[in-house]
mmCIF file of C-alpha atoms in Angstrom:
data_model
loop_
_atom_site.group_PDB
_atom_site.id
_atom_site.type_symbol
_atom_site.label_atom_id
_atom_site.label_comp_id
_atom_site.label_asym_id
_atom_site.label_seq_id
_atom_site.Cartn_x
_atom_site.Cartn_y
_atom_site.Cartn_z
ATOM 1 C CA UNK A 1 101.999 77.222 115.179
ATOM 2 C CA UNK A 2 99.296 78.207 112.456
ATOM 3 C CA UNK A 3 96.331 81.147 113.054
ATOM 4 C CA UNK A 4 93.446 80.741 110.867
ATOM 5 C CA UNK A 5 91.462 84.143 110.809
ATOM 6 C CA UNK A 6 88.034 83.228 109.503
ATOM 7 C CA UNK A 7 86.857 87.224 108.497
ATOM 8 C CA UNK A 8 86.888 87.618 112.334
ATOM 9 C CA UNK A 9 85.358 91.408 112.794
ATOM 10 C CA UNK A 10 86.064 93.474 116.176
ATOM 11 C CA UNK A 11 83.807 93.262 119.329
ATOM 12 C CA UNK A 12 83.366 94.558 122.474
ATOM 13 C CA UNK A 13 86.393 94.789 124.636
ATOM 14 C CA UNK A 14 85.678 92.547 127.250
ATOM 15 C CA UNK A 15 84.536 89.770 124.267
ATOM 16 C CA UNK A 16 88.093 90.081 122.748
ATOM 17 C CA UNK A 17 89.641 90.458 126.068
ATOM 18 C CA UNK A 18 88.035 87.059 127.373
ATOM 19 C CA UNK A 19 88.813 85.021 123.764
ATOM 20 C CA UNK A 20 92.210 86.288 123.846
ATOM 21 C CA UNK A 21 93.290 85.462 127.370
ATOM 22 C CA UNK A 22 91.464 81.577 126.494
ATOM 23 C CA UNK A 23 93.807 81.209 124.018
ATOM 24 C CA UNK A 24 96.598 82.323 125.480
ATOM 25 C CA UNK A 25 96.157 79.668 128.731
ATOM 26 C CA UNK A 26 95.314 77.018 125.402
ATOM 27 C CA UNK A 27 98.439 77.523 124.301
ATOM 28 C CA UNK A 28 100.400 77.733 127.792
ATOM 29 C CA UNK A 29 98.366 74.224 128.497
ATOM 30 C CA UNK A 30 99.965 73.152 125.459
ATOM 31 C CA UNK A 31 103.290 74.052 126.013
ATOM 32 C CA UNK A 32 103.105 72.671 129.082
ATOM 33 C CA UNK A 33 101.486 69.146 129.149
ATOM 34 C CA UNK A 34 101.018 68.285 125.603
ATOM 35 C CA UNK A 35 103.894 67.219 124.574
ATOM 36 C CA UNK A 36 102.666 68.603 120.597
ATOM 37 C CA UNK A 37 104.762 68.911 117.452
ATOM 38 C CA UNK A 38 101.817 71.637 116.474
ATOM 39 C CA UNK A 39 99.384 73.793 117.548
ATOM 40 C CA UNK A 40 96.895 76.197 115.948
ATOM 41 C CA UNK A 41 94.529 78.791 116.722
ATOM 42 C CA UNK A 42 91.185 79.369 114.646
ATOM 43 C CA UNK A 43 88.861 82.481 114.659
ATOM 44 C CA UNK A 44 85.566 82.704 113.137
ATOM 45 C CA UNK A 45 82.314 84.550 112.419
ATOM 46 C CA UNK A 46 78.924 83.870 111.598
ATOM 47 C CA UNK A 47 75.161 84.325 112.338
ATOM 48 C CA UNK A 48 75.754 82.731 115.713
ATOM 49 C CA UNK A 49 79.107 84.868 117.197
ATOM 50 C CA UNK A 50 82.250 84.595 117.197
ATOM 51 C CA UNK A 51 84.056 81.378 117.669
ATOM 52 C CA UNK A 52 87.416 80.258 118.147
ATOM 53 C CA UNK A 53 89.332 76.823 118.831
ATOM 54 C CA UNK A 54 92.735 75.971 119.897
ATOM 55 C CA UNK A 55 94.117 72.638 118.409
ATOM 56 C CA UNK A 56 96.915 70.532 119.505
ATOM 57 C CA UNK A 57 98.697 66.815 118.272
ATOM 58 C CA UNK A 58 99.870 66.234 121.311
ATOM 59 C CA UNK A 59 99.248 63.367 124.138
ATOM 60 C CA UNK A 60 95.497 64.418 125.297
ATOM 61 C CA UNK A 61 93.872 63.017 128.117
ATOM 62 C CA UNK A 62 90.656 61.678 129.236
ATOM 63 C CA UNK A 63 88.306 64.653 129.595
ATOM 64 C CA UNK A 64 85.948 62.900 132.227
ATOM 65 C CA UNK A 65 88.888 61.419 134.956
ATOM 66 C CA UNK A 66 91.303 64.622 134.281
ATOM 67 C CA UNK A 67 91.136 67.016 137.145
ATOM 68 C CA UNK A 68 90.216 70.212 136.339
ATOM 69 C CA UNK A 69 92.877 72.797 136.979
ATOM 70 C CA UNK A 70 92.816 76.880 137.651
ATOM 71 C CA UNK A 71 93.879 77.452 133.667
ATOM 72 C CA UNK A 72 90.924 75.582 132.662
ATOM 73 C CA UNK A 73 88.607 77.167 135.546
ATOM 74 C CA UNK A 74 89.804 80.344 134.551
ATOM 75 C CA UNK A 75 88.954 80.198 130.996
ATOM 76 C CA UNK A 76 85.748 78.999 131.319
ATOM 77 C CA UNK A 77 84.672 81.823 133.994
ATOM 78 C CA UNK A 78 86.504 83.924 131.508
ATOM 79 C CA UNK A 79 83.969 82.508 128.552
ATOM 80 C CA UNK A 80 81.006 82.375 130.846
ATOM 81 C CA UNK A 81 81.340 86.072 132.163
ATOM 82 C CA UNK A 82 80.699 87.455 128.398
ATOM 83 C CA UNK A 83 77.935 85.338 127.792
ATOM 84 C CA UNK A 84 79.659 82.220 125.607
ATOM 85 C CA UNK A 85 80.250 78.913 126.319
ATOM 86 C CA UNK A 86 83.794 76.977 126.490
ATOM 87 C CA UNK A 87 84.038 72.802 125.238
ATOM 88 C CA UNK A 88 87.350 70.714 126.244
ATOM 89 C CA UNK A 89 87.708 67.380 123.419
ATOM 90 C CA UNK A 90 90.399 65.049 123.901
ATOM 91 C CA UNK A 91 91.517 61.640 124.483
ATOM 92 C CA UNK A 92 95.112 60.027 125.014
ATOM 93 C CA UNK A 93 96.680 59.873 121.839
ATOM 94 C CA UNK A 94 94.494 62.354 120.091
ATOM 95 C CA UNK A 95 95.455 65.624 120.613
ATOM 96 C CA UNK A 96 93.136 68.128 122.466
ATOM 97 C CA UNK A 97 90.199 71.016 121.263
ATOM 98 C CA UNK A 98 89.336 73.829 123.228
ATOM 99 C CA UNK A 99 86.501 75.534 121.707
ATOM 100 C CA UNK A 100 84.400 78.740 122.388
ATOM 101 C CA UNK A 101 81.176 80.014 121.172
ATOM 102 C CA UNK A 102 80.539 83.566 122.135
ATOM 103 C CA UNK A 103 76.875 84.770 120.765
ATOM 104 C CA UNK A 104 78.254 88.545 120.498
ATOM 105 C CA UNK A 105 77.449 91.390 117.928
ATOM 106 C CA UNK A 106 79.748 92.877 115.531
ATOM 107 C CA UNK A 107 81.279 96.287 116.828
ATOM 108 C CA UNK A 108 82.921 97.127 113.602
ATOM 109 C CA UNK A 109 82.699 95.571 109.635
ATOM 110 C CA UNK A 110 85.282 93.506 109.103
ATOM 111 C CA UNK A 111 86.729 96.387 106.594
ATOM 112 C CA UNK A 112 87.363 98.873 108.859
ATOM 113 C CA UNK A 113 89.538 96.592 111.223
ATOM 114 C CA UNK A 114 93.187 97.012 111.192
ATOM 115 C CA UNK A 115 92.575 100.178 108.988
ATOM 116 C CA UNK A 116 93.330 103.658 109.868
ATOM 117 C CA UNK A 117 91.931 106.405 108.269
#
């Protein structure tokens, strides 16, 4: 597994809350149904929010005749309740994307996170 942090700052609690618990379900889906050799997370920031994706190679599945199960409710209420949308891409054979878009402010520059003074 492979996390891409794209100069990701730090934002409100509930914001980081809400993208990490999306991931985290991502990656239980994956472990679960996909059947992947790899997985990664990406995180990134720019005029528009914060985003982040969670990629898989595994088996996919037809978005549109899948049904839609609690993990996936609950990360898109999850997504929704802070103000961002949540996209689901996949087909069979292709893998599968699960995108966010949050349209949050910075709390902190990206320098002072991590750092203790």
């Amino acid at each position: 597994m492979e996390v891409v942090d794209g100069g990701v700052a730090r934002y409100a609690p509930e914001v980081e809350a809400a993208v990490y618990f999306c991931c985290l379900e991502a990656l239980q889906n994956v472990g679960k149904y996909a059947h992947a050799t790899a997985a990664s997370v990406r995180l990134a920031s720019d005029g528009n929010g914060l985003t982040f994706e969670v990629e898989d190679d595994g088996s996919g599945f037809d978005v549109a005749t899948a049904p839609v199960g609690s993990g996936l409710t609950n990360m898109t209420d999850r997504i929704n309740a802070v103000g961002g949308r949540l996209a689901v891409t996949s087909a069979p054979g292709k893998g599968t994307i699960v995108a966010g878009l949050l349209p949050v402010a910075v709390t902190a520059p990206d320098d002072e996170v991590g750092h203790q003074g």
